[in-house]
Amino acid sequence: MKRFGSSTLFGIGAAVLLVVMAGCADSPAKQPQDQTDGRAPTEQTPTKPDGNGNGSQGQSNGGQPDKQPEKPAAPAVEEQGKAAVQALKDKDMNKLAQMAHPDKGIRISPYGYVDTDKDLTFKPAAVGKLLTDDNVYEWGSYDGSGEPIKLKFADYYAKFVYDADFAKAPQTAVNKTTGKGNMANNMGEVYPPERYDFVEYHFSGFDKKFEGLDWKSLRLVFEKDGGRLLLVGIVHDQWTI
């Protein structure tokens, strides 16, 4: 058997060490991976608490805040007027009472001049019973004669509320007086526009021989109360001497 000297063994060991070191230098360092499937990590969408304290998924619309639901629009005065005039046509006083101002009630005026001292006002509970009310009320004075208007509401209704089919009136105006006679009109003073709206239903005349002097109007006045329009006035108007 051939024997190797210590110097020979040292040379062989050094050569092996050099080979191992060269192999380590050629191998790339192994990098840690976050994903086990080799895909790039995805960005997580943060959660936000809901009204019950539970987490809910964040926005999916580019980071924009959720659009809040719009508040229901207040009904237009035309719509309220249409509902009220239809209730009057149908003699549905209960429906009219539901539209009335709960505290102020409805002031009822026989002519275009609103007399805040003499015109009668009825709260909702009374409005609902007016057509079956047998009490005789004094509603003001007849134009021309000055005699007191003393009638039960059912009779007053036929003469000074719905004496024409106002639900089918050919002319309708909002916050504008169409019928004009000799009597002063104080709508803007009693019902200032910053607080009130009104709808007028107008007939310019019925018989040509009167050349328009037989016109009639019905004005329904609503008070603006937040998002509500509450009925506070029924104003009948016609040609006066």
JSON list of C-alpha atoms in Angstrom, two decimals:
[
{"chain": "A", "resi": 1, "resn": "MET", "atom": "CA", "xyz": [0.00, 0.00, 0.00]},
{"chain": "A", "resi": 2, "resn": "LYS", "atom": "CA", "xyz": [1.21, 3.45, -0.93]},
{"chain": "A", "resi": 3, "resn": "ARG", "atom": "CA", "xyz": [1.40, 5.85, 1.96]},
{"chain": "A", "resi": 4, "resn": "PHE", "atom": "CA", "xyz": [1.06, 9.64, 1.77]},
{"chain": "A", "resi": 5, "resn": "GLY", "atom": "CA", "xyz": [3.07, 12.02, 3.80]},
{"chain": "A", "resi": 6, "resn": "SER", "atom": "CA", "xyz": [1.57, 14.76, 5.94]},
{"chain": "A", "resi": 7, "resn": "SER", "atom": "CA", "xyz": [2.53, 17.41, 3.44]},
{"chain": "A", "resi": 8, "resn": "THR", "atom": "CA", "xyz": [0.70, 15.52, 0.72]},
{"chain": "A", "resi": 9, "resn": "LEU", "atom": "CA", "xyz": [-2.47, 15.21, 2.84]},
{"chain": "A", "resi": 10, "resn": "PHE", "atom": "CA", "xyz": [-2.36, 18.90, 3.65]},
{"chain": "A", "resi": 11, "resn": "GLY", "atom": "CA", "xyz": [-2.23, 19.76, -0.06]},
{"chain": "A", "resi": 12, "resn": "ILE", "atom": "CA", "xyz": [-5.20, 17.54, -0.86]},
{"chain": "A", "resi": 13, "resn": "GLY", "atom": "CA", "xyz": [-7.31, 19.10, 1.97]},
{"chain": "A", "resi": 14, "resn": "ALA", "atom": "CA", "xyz": [-6.53, 22.60, 0.81]},
{"chain": "A", "resi": 15, "resn": "ALA", "atom": "CA", "xyz": [-7.59, 21.77, -2.71]},
{"chain": "A", "resi": 16, "resn": "VAL", "atom": "CA", "xyz": [-10.94, 20.35, -1.53]},
{"chain": "A", "resi": 17, "resn": "LEU", "atom": "CA", "xyz": [-11.62, 23.47, 0.57]},
{"chain": "A", "resi": 18, "resn": "LEU", "atom": "CA", "xyz": [-11.01, 25.71, -2.43]},
{"chain": "A", "resi": 19, "resn": "VAL", "atom": "CA", "xyz": [-13.50, 23.73, -4.54]},
{"chain": "A", "resi": 20, "resn": "VAL", "atom": "CA", "xyz": [-16.22, 23.95, -1.86]},
{"chain": "A", "resi": 21, "resn": "MET", "atom": "CA", "xyz": [-15.72, 27.70, -1.45]},
{"chain": "A", "resi": 22, "resn": "ALA", "atom": "CA", "xyz": [-15.95, 28.27, -5.18]},
{"chain": "A", "resi": 23, "resn": "GLY", "atom": "CA", "xyz": [-19.27, 26.37, -5.32]},
{"chain": "A", "resi": 24, "resn": "CYS", "atom": "CA", "xyz": [-20.77, 28.52, -2.55]},
{"chain": "A", "resi": 25, "resn": "ALA", "atom": "CA", "xyz": [-19.77, 31.71, -4.33]},
{"chain": "A", "resi": 26, "resn": "ASP", "atom": "CA", "xyz": [-21.53, 30.65, -7.56]},
{"chain": "A", "resi": 27, "resn": "SER", "atom": "CA", "xyz": [-24.87, 29.77, -5.82]},
{"chain": "A", "resi": 28, "resn": "PRO", "atom": "CA", "xyz": [-27.34, 32.77, -5.35]},
{"chain": "A", "resi": 29, "resn": "ALA", "atom": "CA", "xyz": [-28.48, 33.52, -1.82]},
{"chain": "A", "resi": 30, "resn": "LYS", "atom": "CA", "xyz": [-31.92, 32.14, -1.05]},
{"chain": "A", "resi": 31, "resn": "GLN", "atom": "CA", "xyz": [-34.44, 34.99, -0.47]},
{"chain": "A", "resi": 32, "resn": "PRO", "atom": "CA", "xyz": [-37.38, 34.69, 1.95]},
{"chain": "A", "resi": 33, "resn": "GLN", "atom": "CA", "xyz": [-40.85, 34.57, 0.30]},
{"chain": "A", "resi": 34, "resn": "ASP", "atom": "CA", "xyz": [-44.07, 35.99, 1.72]},
{"chain": "A", "resi": 35, "resn": "GLN", "atom": "CA", "xyz": [-46.28, 34.01, -0.63]},
{"chain": "A", "resi": 36, "resn": "THR", "atom": "CA", "xyz": [-46.21, 30.23, -0.84]},
{"chain": "A", "resi": 37, "resn": "ASP", "atom": "CA", "xyz": [-47.62, 30.25, -4.42]},
{"chain": "A", "resi": 38, "resn": "GLY", "atom": "CA", "xyz": [-44.93, 32.50, -5.88]},
{"chain": "A", "resi": 39, "resn": "ARG", "atom": "CA", "xyz": [-47.27, 35.48, -6.52]},
{"chain": "A", "resi": 40, "resn": "ALA", "atom": "CA", "xyz": [-46.55, 39.01, -5.37]},
{"chain": "A", "resi": 41, "resn": "PRO", "atom": "CA", "xyz": [-48.30, 39.94, -2.13]},
{"chain": "A", "resi": 42, "resn": "THR", "atom": "CA", "xyz": [-51.65, 41.73, -2.61]},
{"chain": "A", "resi": 43, "resn": "GLU", "atom": "CA", "xyz": [-52.62, 44.95, -0.84]},
{"chain": "A", "resi": 44, "resn": "GLN", "atom": "CA", "xyz": [-55.27, 44.38, 1.82]},
{"chain": "A", "resi": 45, "resn": "THR", "atom": "CA", "xyz": [-58.25, 46.77, 2.01]},
{"chain": "A", "resi": 46, "resn": "PRO", "atom": "CA", "xyz": [-58.67, 48.08, 5.55]},
{"chain": "A", "resi": 47, "resn": "THR", "atom": "CA", "xyz": [-61.88, 47.40, 7.40]},
{"chain": "A", "resi": 48, "resn": "LYS", "atom": "CA", "xyz": [-64.01, 49.97, 9.17]},
{"chain": "A", "resi": 49, "resn": "PRO", "atom": "CA", "xyz": [-66.47, 49.47, 11.97]},
{"chain": "A", "resi": 50, "resn": "ASP", "atom": "CA", "xyz": [-70.14, 49.49, 11.14]},
{"chain": "A", "resi": 51, "resn": "GLY", "atom": "CA", "xyz": [-72.93, 50.90, 13.30]},
{"chain": "A", "resi": 52, "resn": "ASN", "atom": "CA", "xyz": [-72.88, 47.76, 15.46]},
{"chain": "A", "resi": 53, "resn": "GLY", "atom": "CA", "xyz": [-69.15, 47.83, 16.12]},
{"chain": "A", "resi": 54, "resn": "ASN", "atom": "CA", "xyz": [-68.42, 45.06, 13.62]},
{"chain": "A", "resi": 55, "resn": "GLY", "atom": "CA", "xyz": [-65.77, 45.32, 10.95]},
{"chain": "A", "resi": 56, "resn": "SER", "atom": "CA", "xyz": [-66.93, 45.89, 7.40]},
{"chain": "A", "resi": 57, "resn": "GLN", "atom": "CA", "xyz": [-65.02, 45.91, 4.16]},
{"chain": "A", "resi": 58, "resn": "GLY", "atom": "CA", "xyz": [-63.63, 49.29, 3.10]},
{"chain": "A", "resi": 59, "resn": "GLN", "atom": "CA", "xyz": [-64.42, 51.31, 0.00]},
{"chain": "A", "resi": 60, "resn": "SER", "atom": "CA", "xyz": [-64.31, 49.66, -3.40]},
{"chain": "A", "resi": 61, "resn": "ASN", "atom": "CA", "xyz": [-64.97, 52.87, -5.35]},
{"chain": "A", "resi": 62, "resn": "GLY", "atom": "CA", "xyz": [-61.46, 54.27, -5.49]},
{"chain": "A", "resi": 63, "resn": "GLY", "atom": "CA", "xyz": [-61.35, 55.40, -1.90]},
{"chain": "A", "resi": 64, "resn": "GLN", "atom": "CA", "xyz": [-64.29, 57.80, -2.23]},
{"chain": "A", "resi": 65, "resn": "PRO", "atom": "CA", "xyz": [-66.63, 57.97, 0.79]},
{"chain": "A", "resi": 66, "resn": "ASP", "atom": "CA", "xyz": [-69.94, 56.15, 0.58]},
{"chain": "A", "resi": 67, "resn": "LYS", "atom": "CA", "xyz": [-72.67, 58.31, -0.93]},
{"chain": "A", "resi": 68, "resn": "GLN", "atom": "CA", "xyz": [-75.24, 59.11, 1.72]},
{"chain": "A", "resi": 69, "resn": "PRO", "atom": "CA", "xyz": [-78.88, 58.56, 0.78]},
{"chain": "A", "resi": 70, "resn": "GLU", "atom": "CA", "xyz": [-80.58, 61.81, -0.14]},
{"chain": "A", "resi": 71, "resn": "LYS", "atom": "CA", "xyz": [-83.30, 63.10, 2.13]},
{"chain": "A", "resi": 72, "resn": "PRO", "atom": "CA", "xyz": [-86.76, 62.85, 0.60]},
{"chain": "A", "resi": 73, "resn": "ALA", "atom": "CA", "xyz": [-87.64, 66.11, -1.09]},
{"chain": "A", "resi": 74, "resn": "ALA", "atom": "CA", "xyz": [-90.37, 68.10, 0.53]},
{"chain": "A", "resi": 75, "resn": "PRO", "atom": "CA", "xyz": [-93.55, 67.87, -1.49]},
{"chain": "A", "resi": 76, "resn": "ALA", "atom": "CA", "xyz": [-93.99, 70.77, -3.86]},
{"chain": "A", "resi": 77, "resn": "VAL", "atom": "CA", "xyz": [-96.67, 73.28, -2.97]},
{"chain": "A", "resi": 78, "resn": "GLU", "atom": "CA", "xyz": [-98.49, 72.39, -6.20]},
{"chain": "A", "resi": 79, "resn": "GLU", "atom": "CA", "xyz": [-98.79, 68.79, -5.00]},
{"chain": "A", "resi": 80, "resn": "GLN", "atom": "CA", "xyz": [-100.03, 69.84, -1.59]},
{"chain": "A", "resi": 81, "resn": "GLY", "atom": "CA", "xyz": [-102.52, 72.21, -3.16]},
{"chain": "A", "resi": 82, "resn": "LYS", "atom": "CA", "xyz": [-103.78, 69.52, -5.51]},
{"chain": "A", "resi": 83, "resn": "ALA", "atom": "CA", "xyz": [-104.30, 67.13, -2.60]},
{"chain": "A", "resi": 84, "resn": "ALA", "atom": "CA", "xyz": [-106.11, 69.77, -0.55]},
{"chain": "A", "resi": 85, "resn": "VAL", "atom": "CA", "xyz": [-108.40, 70.99, -3.32]},
{"chain": "A", "resi": 86, "resn": "GLN", "atom": "CA", "xyz": [-109.29, 67.39, -4.15]},
{"chain": "A", "resi": 87, "resn": "ALA", "atom": "CA", "xyz": [-110.14, 66.77, -0.49]},
{"chain": "A", "resi": 88, "resn": "LEU", "atom": "CA", "xyz": [-112.44, 69.81, -0.59]},
{"chain": "A", "resi": 89, "resn": "LYS", "atom": "CA", "xyz": [-114.09, 68.56, -3.77]},
{"chain": "A", "resi": 90, "resn": "ASP", "atom": "CA", "xyz": [-114.61, 65.13, -2.21]},
{"chain": "A", "resi": 91, "resn": "LYS", "atom": "CA", "xyz": [-115.79, 66.70, 1.05]},
{"chain": "A", "resi": 92, "resn": "ASP", "atom": "CA", "xyz": [-113.12, 64.65, 2.76]},
{"chain": "A", "resi": 93, "resn": "MET", "atom": "CA", "xyz": [-112.68, 66.84, 5.81]},
{"chain": "A", "resi": 94, "resn": "ASN", "atom": "CA", "xyz": [-110.72, 64.20, 7.67]},
{"chain": "A", "resi": 95, "resn": "LYS", "atom": "CA", "xyz": [-108.02, 64.27, 5.00]},
{"chain": "A", "resi": 96, "resn": "LEU", "atom": "CA", "xyz": [-108.05, 68.05, 5.08]},
{"chain": "A", "resi": 97, "resn": "ALA", "atom": "CA", "xyz": [-107.65, 67.95, 8.86]},
{"chain": "A", "resi": 98, "resn": "GLN", "atom": "CA", "xyz": [-104.56, 65.78, 8.46]},
{"chain": "A", "resi": 99, "resn": "MET", "atom": "CA", "xyz": [-103.01, 68.48, 6.28]},
{"chain": "A", "resi": 100, "resn": "ALA", "atom": "CA", "xyz": [-103.86, 71.29, 8.70]},
{"chain": "A", "resi": 101, "resn": "HIS", "atom": "CA", "xyz": [-101.38, 72.98, 10.99]},
{"chain": "A", "resi": 102, "resn": "PRO", "atom": "CA", "xyz": [-101.68, 71.09, 14.31]},
{"chain": "A", "resi": 103, "resn": "ASP", "atom": "CA", "xyz": [-101.44, 74.23, 16.44]},
{"chain": "A", "resi": 104, "resn": "LYS", "atom": "CA", "xyz": [-102.65, 77.10, 14.27]},
{"chain": "A", "resi": 105, "resn": "GLY", "atom": "CA", "xyz": [-105.41, 75.25, 12.46]},
{"chain": "A", "resi": 106, "resn": "ILE", "atom": "CA", "xyz": [-107.00, 76.66, 9.29]},
{"chain": "A", "resi": 107, "resn": "ARG", "atom": "CA", "xyz": [-108.24, 80.23, 8.93]},
{"chain": "A", "resi": 108, "resn": "ILE", "atom": "CA", "xyz": [-111.24, 80.48, 6.60]},
{"chain": "A", "resi": 109, "resn": "SER", "atom": "CA", "xyz": [-111.82, 83.74, 4.71]},
{"chain": "A", "resi": 110, "resn": "PRO", "atom": "CA", "xyz": [-114.89, 84.46, 2.53]},
{"chain": "A", "resi": 111, "resn": "TYR", "atom": "CA", "xyz": [-113.17, 87.19, 0.48]},
{"chain": "A", "resi": 112, "resn": "GLY", "atom": "CA", "xyz": [-109.71, 88.16, -0.72]},
{"chain": "A", "resi": 113, "resn": "TYR", "atom": "CA", "xyz": [-109.16, 90.51, 2.18]},
{"chain": "A", "resi": 114, "resn": "VAL", "atom": "CA", "xyz": [-108.08, 88.31, 5.09]},
{"chain": "A", "resi": 115, "resn": "ASP", "atom": "CA", "xyz": [-109.54, 89.73, 8.30]},
{"chain": "A", "resi": 116, "resn": "THR", "atom": "CA", "xyz": [-107.35, 88.37, 11.08]},
{"chain": "A", "resi": 117, "resn": "ASP", "atom": "CA", "xyz": [-109.81, 89.67, 13.69]},
{"chain": "A", "resi": 118, "resn": "LYS", "atom": "CA", "xyz": [-113.07, 88.26, 12.30]},
{"chain": "A", "resi": 119, "resn": "ASP", "atom": "CA", "xyz": [-112.18, 85.32, 10.07]},
{"chain": "A", "resi": 120, "resn": "LEU", "atom": "CA", "xyz": [-112.80, 82.03, 11.85]},
{"chain": "A", "resi": 121, "resn": "THR", "atom": "CA", "xyz": [-110.04, 79.51, 12.56]},
{"chain": "A", "resi": 122, "resn": "PHE", "atom": "CA", "xyz": [-110.57, 75.80, 13.22]},
{"chain": "A", "resi": 123, "resn": "LYS", "atom": "CA", "xyz": [-108.12, 73.31, 14.71]},
{"chain": "A", "resi": 124, "resn": "PRO", "atom": "CA", "xyz": [-107.69, 69.91, 12.98]},
{"chain": "A", "resi": 125, "resn": "ALA", "atom": "CA", "xyz": [-110.10, 68.06, 15.30]},
{"chain": "A", "resi": 126, "resn": "ALA", "atom": "CA", "xyz": [-112.85, 70.59, 14.51]},
{"chain": "A", "resi": 127, "resn": "VAL", "atom": "CA", "xyz": [-112.05, 70.65, 10.78]},
{"chain": "A", "resi": 128, "resn": "GLY", "atom": "CA", "xyz": [-112.82, 66.95, 10.50]},
{"chain": "A", "resi": 129, "resn": "LYS", "atom": "CA", "xyz": [-116.35, 67.48, 11.87]},
{"chain": "A", "resi": 130, "resn": "LEU", "atom": "CA", "xyz": [-117.30, 70.72, 10.10]},
{"chain": "A", "resi": 131, "resn": "LEU", "atom": "CA", "xyz": [-119.60, 69.27, 7.47]},
{"chain": "A", "resi": 132, "resn": "THR", "atom": "CA", "xyz": [-121.74, 67.59, 10.14]},
{"chain": "A", "resi": 133, "resn": "ASP", "atom": "CA", "xyz": [-121.56, 70.56, 12.51]},
{"chain": "A", "resi": 134, "resn": "ASP", "atom": "CA", "xyz": [-125.04, 72.10, 12.97]},
{"chain": "A", "resi": 135, "resn": "ASN", "atom": "CA", "xyz": [-123.74, 75.24, 14.65]},
{"chain": "A", "resi": 136, "resn": "VAL", "atom": "CA", "xyz": [-124.37, 78.51, 12.85]},
{"chain": "A", "resi": 137, "resn": "TYR", "atom": "CA", "xyz": [-121.21, 80.62, 12.67]},
{"chain": "A", "resi": 138, "resn": "GLU", "atom": "CA", "xyz": [-120.67, 84.24, 11.70]},
{"chain": "A", "resi": 139, "resn": "TRP", "atom": "CA", "xyz": [-118.05, 84.19, 8.95]},
{"chain": "A", "resi": 140, "resn": "GLY", "atom": "CA", "xyz": [-117.73, 87.90, 8.31]},
{"chain": "A", "resi": 141, "resn": "SER", "atom": "CA", "xyz": [-119.89, 90.31, 6.29]},
{"chain": "A", "resi": 142, "resn": "TYR", "atom": "CA", "xyz": [-121.40, 90.10, 2.84]},
{"chain": "A", "resi": 143, "resn": "ASP", "atom": "CA", "xyz": [-119.71, 92.42, 0.40]},
{"chain": "A", "resi": 144, "resn": "GLY", "atom": "CA", "xyz": [-121.98, 95.28, -0.61]},
{"chain": "A", "resi": 145, "resn": "SER", "atom": "CA", "xyz": [-124.70, 94.93, 2.03]},
{"chain": "A", "resi": 146, "resn": "GLY", "atom": "CA", "xyz": [-122.42, 94.54, 5.02]},
{"chain": "A", "resi": 147, "resn": "GLU", "atom": "CA", "xyz": [-124.84, 92.03, 6.52]},
{"chain": "A", "resi": 148, "resn": "PRO", "atom": "CA", "xyz": [-123.26, 89.32, 8.65]},
{"chain": "A", "resi": 149, "resn": "ILE", "atom": "CA", "xyz": [-122.62, 85.97, 7.00]},
{"chain": "A", "resi": 150, "resn": "LYS", "atom": "CA", "xyz": [-124.38, 83.57, 9.37]},
{"chain": "A", "resi": 151, "resn": "LEU", "atom": "CA", "xyz": [-124.35, 80.01, 8.09]},
{"chain": "A", "resi": 152, "resn": "LYS", "atom": "CA", "xyz": [-123.65, 76.44, 9.08]},
{"chain": "A", "resi": 153, "resn": "PHE", "atom": "CA", "xyz": [-120.40, 75.29, 7.55]},
{"chain": "A", "resi": 154, "resn": "ALA", "atom": "CA", "xyz": [-122.17, 73.03, 5.03]},
{"chain": "A", "resi": 155, "resn": "ASP", "atom": "CA", "xyz": [-123.97, 76.10, 3.64]},
{"chain": "A", "resi": 156, "resn": "TYR", "atom": "CA", "xyz": [-120.89, 78.27, 3.87]},
{"chain": "A", "resi": 157, "resn": "TYR", "atom": "CA", "xyz": [-118.93, 75.58, 2.00]},
{"chain": "A", "resi": 158, "resn": "ALA", "atom": "CA", "xyz": [-121.41, 75.66, -0.89]},
{"chain": "A", "resi": 159, "resn": "LYS", "atom": "CA", "xyz": [-121.24, 79.45, -1.19]},
{"chain": "A", "resi": 160, "resn": "PHE", "atom": "CA", "xyz": [-117.76, 80.51, -0.07]},
{"chain": "A", "resi": 161, "resn": "VAL", "atom": "CA", "xyz": [-115.48, 77.49, -0.40]},
{"chain": "A", "resi": 162, "resn": "TYR", "atom": "CA", "xyz": [-116.36, 75.14, -3.24]},
{"chain": "A", "resi": 163, "resn": "ASP", "atom": "CA", "xyz": [-118.86, 77.13, -5.29]},
{"chain": "A", "resi": 164, "resn": "ALA", "atom": "CA", "xyz": [-117.05, 76.08, -8.49]},
{"chain": "A", "resi": 165, "resn": "ASP", "atom": "CA", "xyz": [-115.11, 72.97, -9.44]},
{"chain": "A", "resi": 166, "resn": "PHE", "atom": "CA", "xyz": [-111.75, 74.41, -8.43]},
{"chain": "A", "resi": 167, "resn": "ALA", "atom": "CA", "xyz": [-110.02, 71.03, -8.75]},
{"chain": "A", "resi": 168, "resn": "LYS", "atom": "CA", "xyz": [-110.53, 71.49, -12.52]},
{"chain": "A", "resi": 169, "resn": "ALA", "atom": "CA", "xyz": [-109.90, 75.22, -12.66]},
{"chain": "A", "resi": 170, "resn": "PRO", "atom": "CA", "xyz": [-108.43, 76.30, -16.03]},
{"chain": "A", "resi": 171, "resn": "GLN", "atom": "CA", "xyz": [-105.87, 78.54, -14.32]},
{"chain": "A", "resi": 172, "resn": "THR", "atom": "CA", "xyz": [-103.55, 77.66, -11.46]},
{"chain": "A", "resi": 173, "resn": "ALA", "atom": "CA", "xyz": [-100.90, 79.96, -10.03]},
{"chain": "A", "resi": 174, "resn": "VAL", "atom": "CA", "xyz": [-98.37, 79.63, -7.21]},
{"chain": "A", "resi": 175, "resn": "ASN", "atom": "CA", "xyz": [-97.71, 82.64, -4.97]},
{"chain": "A", "resi": 176, "resn": "LYS", "atom": "CA", "xyz": [-99.41, 84.89, -7.49]},
{"chain": "A", "resi": 177, "resn": "THR", "atom": "CA", "xyz": [-102.83, 86.50, -7.28]},
{"chain": "A", "resi": 178, "resn": "THR", "atom": "CA", "xyz": [-104.80, 86.02, -10.48]},
{"chain": "A", "resi": 179, "resn": "GLY", "atom": "CA", "xyz": [-108.30, 87.16, -9.55]},
{"chain": "A", "resi": 180, "resn": "LYS", "atom": "CA", "xyz": [-108.48, 90.87, -8.76]},
{"chain": "A", "resi": 181, "resn": "GLY", "atom": "CA", "xyz": [-111.46, 92.97, -7.78]},
{"chain": "A", "resi": 182, "resn": "ASN", "atom": "CA", "xyz": [-112.08, 96.24, -5.98]},
{"chain": "A", "resi": 183, "resn": "MET", "atom": "CA", "xyz": [-111.45, 94.76, -2.53]},
{"chain": "A", "resi": 184, "resn": "ALA", "atom": "CA", "xyz": [-107.98, 95.19, -1.10]},
{"chain": "A", "resi": 185, "resn": "ASN", "atom": "CA", "xyz": [-105.81, 92.09, -1.20]},
{"chain": "A", "resi": 186, "resn": "ASN", "atom": "CA", "xyz": [-103.58, 91.68, 1.85]},
{"chain": "A", "resi": 187, "resn": "MET", "atom": "CA", "xyz": [-102.28, 88.16, 1.23]},
{"chain": "A", "resi": 188, "resn": "GLY", "atom": "CA", "xyz": [-98.66, 89.26, 1.31]},
{"chain": "A", "resi": 189, "resn": "GLU", "atom": "CA", "xyz": [-99.11, 91.00, 4.66]},
{"chain": "A", "resi": 190, "resn": "VAL", "atom": "CA", "xyz": [-100.98, 88.23, 6.47]},
{"chain": "A", "resi": 191, "resn": "TYR", "atom": "CA", "xyz": [-99.06, 85.42, 4.78]},
{"chain": "A", "resi": 192, "resn": "PRO", "atom": "CA", "xyz": [-95.56, 86.78, 4.03]},
{"chain": "A", "resi": 193, "resn": "PRO", "atom": "CA", "xyz": [-93.82, 84.78, 1.29]},
{"chain": "A", "resi": 194, "resn": "GLU", "atom": "CA", "xyz": [-90.75, 83.96, 3.38]},
{"chain": "A", "resi": 195, "resn": "ARG", "atom": "CA", "xyz": [-92.96, 81.80, 5.59]},
{"chain": "A", "resi": 196, "resn": "TYR", "atom": "CA", "xyz": [-95.93, 80.88, 3.43]},
{"chain": "A", "resi": 197, "resn": "ASP", "atom": "CA", "xyz": [-96.80, 79.57, -0.03]},
{"chain": "A", "resi": 198, "resn": "PHE", "atom": "CA", "xyz": [-100.23, 79.60, -1.64]},
{"chain": "A", "resi": 199, "resn": "VAL", "atom": "CA", "xyz": [-101.86, 78.08, -4.67]},
{"chain": "A", "resi": 200, "resn": "GLU", "atom": "CA", "xyz": [-104.67, 79.89, -6.44]},
{"chain": "A", "resi": 201, "resn": "TYR", "atom": "CA", "xyz": [-107.31, 78.10, -8.52]},
{"chain": "A", "resi": 202, "resn": "HIS", "atom": "CA", "xyz": [-109.03, 80.56, -10.82]},
{"chain": "A", "resi": 203, "resn": "PHE", "atom": "CA", "xyz": [-111.99, 80.81, -13.17]},
{"chain": "A", "resi": 204, "resn": "SER", "atom": "CA", "xyz": [-111.89, 84.00, -15.24]},
{"chain": "A", "resi": 205, "resn": "GLY", "atom": "CA", "xyz": [-115.67, 83.88, -15.75]},
{"chain": "A", "resi": 206, "resn": "PHE", "atom": "CA", "xyz": [-118.62, 81.66, -16.55]},
{"chain": "A", "resi": 207, "resn": "ASP", "atom": "CA", "xyz": [-121.05, 83.77, -18.59]},
{"chain": "A", "resi": 208, "resn": "LYS", "atom": "CA", "xyz": [-119.78, 85.96, -21.42]},
{"chain": "A", "resi": 209, "resn": "LYS", "atom": "CA", "xyz": [-122.42, 88.58, -20.82]},
{"chain": "A", "resi": 210, "resn": "PHE", "atom": "CA", "xyz": [-120.74, 89.47, -17.51]},
{"chain": "A", "resi": 211, "resn": "GLU", "atom": "CA", "xyz": [-117.43, 90.08, -19.30]},
{"chain": "A", "resi": 212, "resn": "GLY", "atom": "CA", "xyz": [-115.37, 88.48, -16.57]},
{"chain": "A", "resi": 213, "resn": "LEU", "atom": "CA", "xyz": [-117.11, 90.09, -13.62]},
{"chain": "A", "resi": 214, "resn": "ASP", "atom": "CA", "xyz": [-118.26, 86.65, -12.47]},
{"chain": "A", "resi": 215, "resn": "TRP", "atom": "CA", "xyz": [-114.74, 85.35, -11.87]},
{"chain": "A", "resi": 216, "resn": "LYS", "atom": "CA", "xyz": [-113.97, 83.19, -8.83]},
{"chain": "A", "resi": 217, "resn": "SER", "atom": "CA", "xyz": [-110.78, 82.09, -7.08]},
{"chain": "A", "resi": 218, "resn": "LEU", "atom": "CA", "xyz": [-109.85, 79.76, -4.28]},
{"chain": "A", "resi": 219, "resn": "ARG", "atom": "CA", "xyz": [-106.48, 80.22, -2.55]},
{"chain": "A", "resi": 220, "resn": "LEU", "atom": "CA", "xyz": [-105.00, 77.53, -0.33]},
{"chain": "A", "resi": 221, "resn": "VAL", "atom": "CA", "xyz": [-102.25, 78.78, 1.97]},
{"chain": "A", "resi": 222, "resn": "PHE", "atom": "CA", "xyz": [-99.48, 76.59, 3.38]},
{"chain": "A", "resi": 223, "resn": "GLU", "atom": "CA", "xyz": [-96.96, 77.40, 6.06]},
{"chain": "A", "resi": 224, "resn": "LYS", "atom": "CA", "xyz": [-93.40, 76.21, 5.52]},
{"chain": "A", "resi": 225, "resn": "ASP", "atom": "CA", "xyz": [-92.47, 74.12, 8.54]},
{"chain": "A", "resi": 226, "resn": "GLY", "atom": "CA", "xyz": [-89.13, 72.41, 7.97]},
{"chain": "A", "resi": 227, "resn": "GLY", "atom": "CA", "xyz": [-89.79, 69.77, 5.36]},
{"chain": "A", "resi": 228, "resn": "ARG", "atom": "CA", "xyz": [-93.55, 70.09, 5.67]},
{"chain": "A", "resi": 229, "resn": "LEU", "atom": "CA", "xyz": [-96.19, 72.31, 4.10]},
{"chain": "A", "resi": 230, "resn": "LEU", "atom": "CA", "xyz": [-99.12, 72.72, 6.51]},
{"chain": "A", "resi": 231, "resn": "LEU", "atom": "CA", "xyz": [-102.49, 74.10, 5.47]},
{"chain": "A", "resi": 232, "resn": "VAL", "atom": "CA", "xyz": [-103.25, 77.29, 7.40]},
{"chain": "A", "resi": 233, "resn": "GLY", "atom": "CA", "xyz": [-105.65, 79.22, 5.16]},
{"chain": "A", "resi": 234, "resn": "ILE", "atom": "CA", "xyz": [-108.61, 78.78, 2.81]},
{"chain": "A", "resi": 235, "resn": "VAL", "atom": "CA", "xyz": [-109.31, 82.08, 1.05]},
{"chain": "A", "resi": 236, "resn": "HIS", "atom": "CA", "xyz": [-112.28, 82.39, -1.30]},
{"chain": "A", "resi": 237, "resn": "ASP", "atom": "CA", "xyz": [-112.38, 85.39, -3.61]},
{"chain": "A", "resi": 238, "resn": "GLN", "atom": "CA", "xyz": [-114.67, 86.82, -6.27]},
{"chain": "A", "resi": 239, "resn": "TRP", "atom": "CA", "xyz": [-115.63, 90.06, -7.93]},
{"chain": "A", "resi": 240, "resn": "THR", "atom": "CA", "xyz": [-116.71, 92.64, -5.37]},
{"chain": "A", "resi": 241, "resn": "ILE", "atom": "CA", "xyz": [-118.44, 95.98, -5.89]}
]
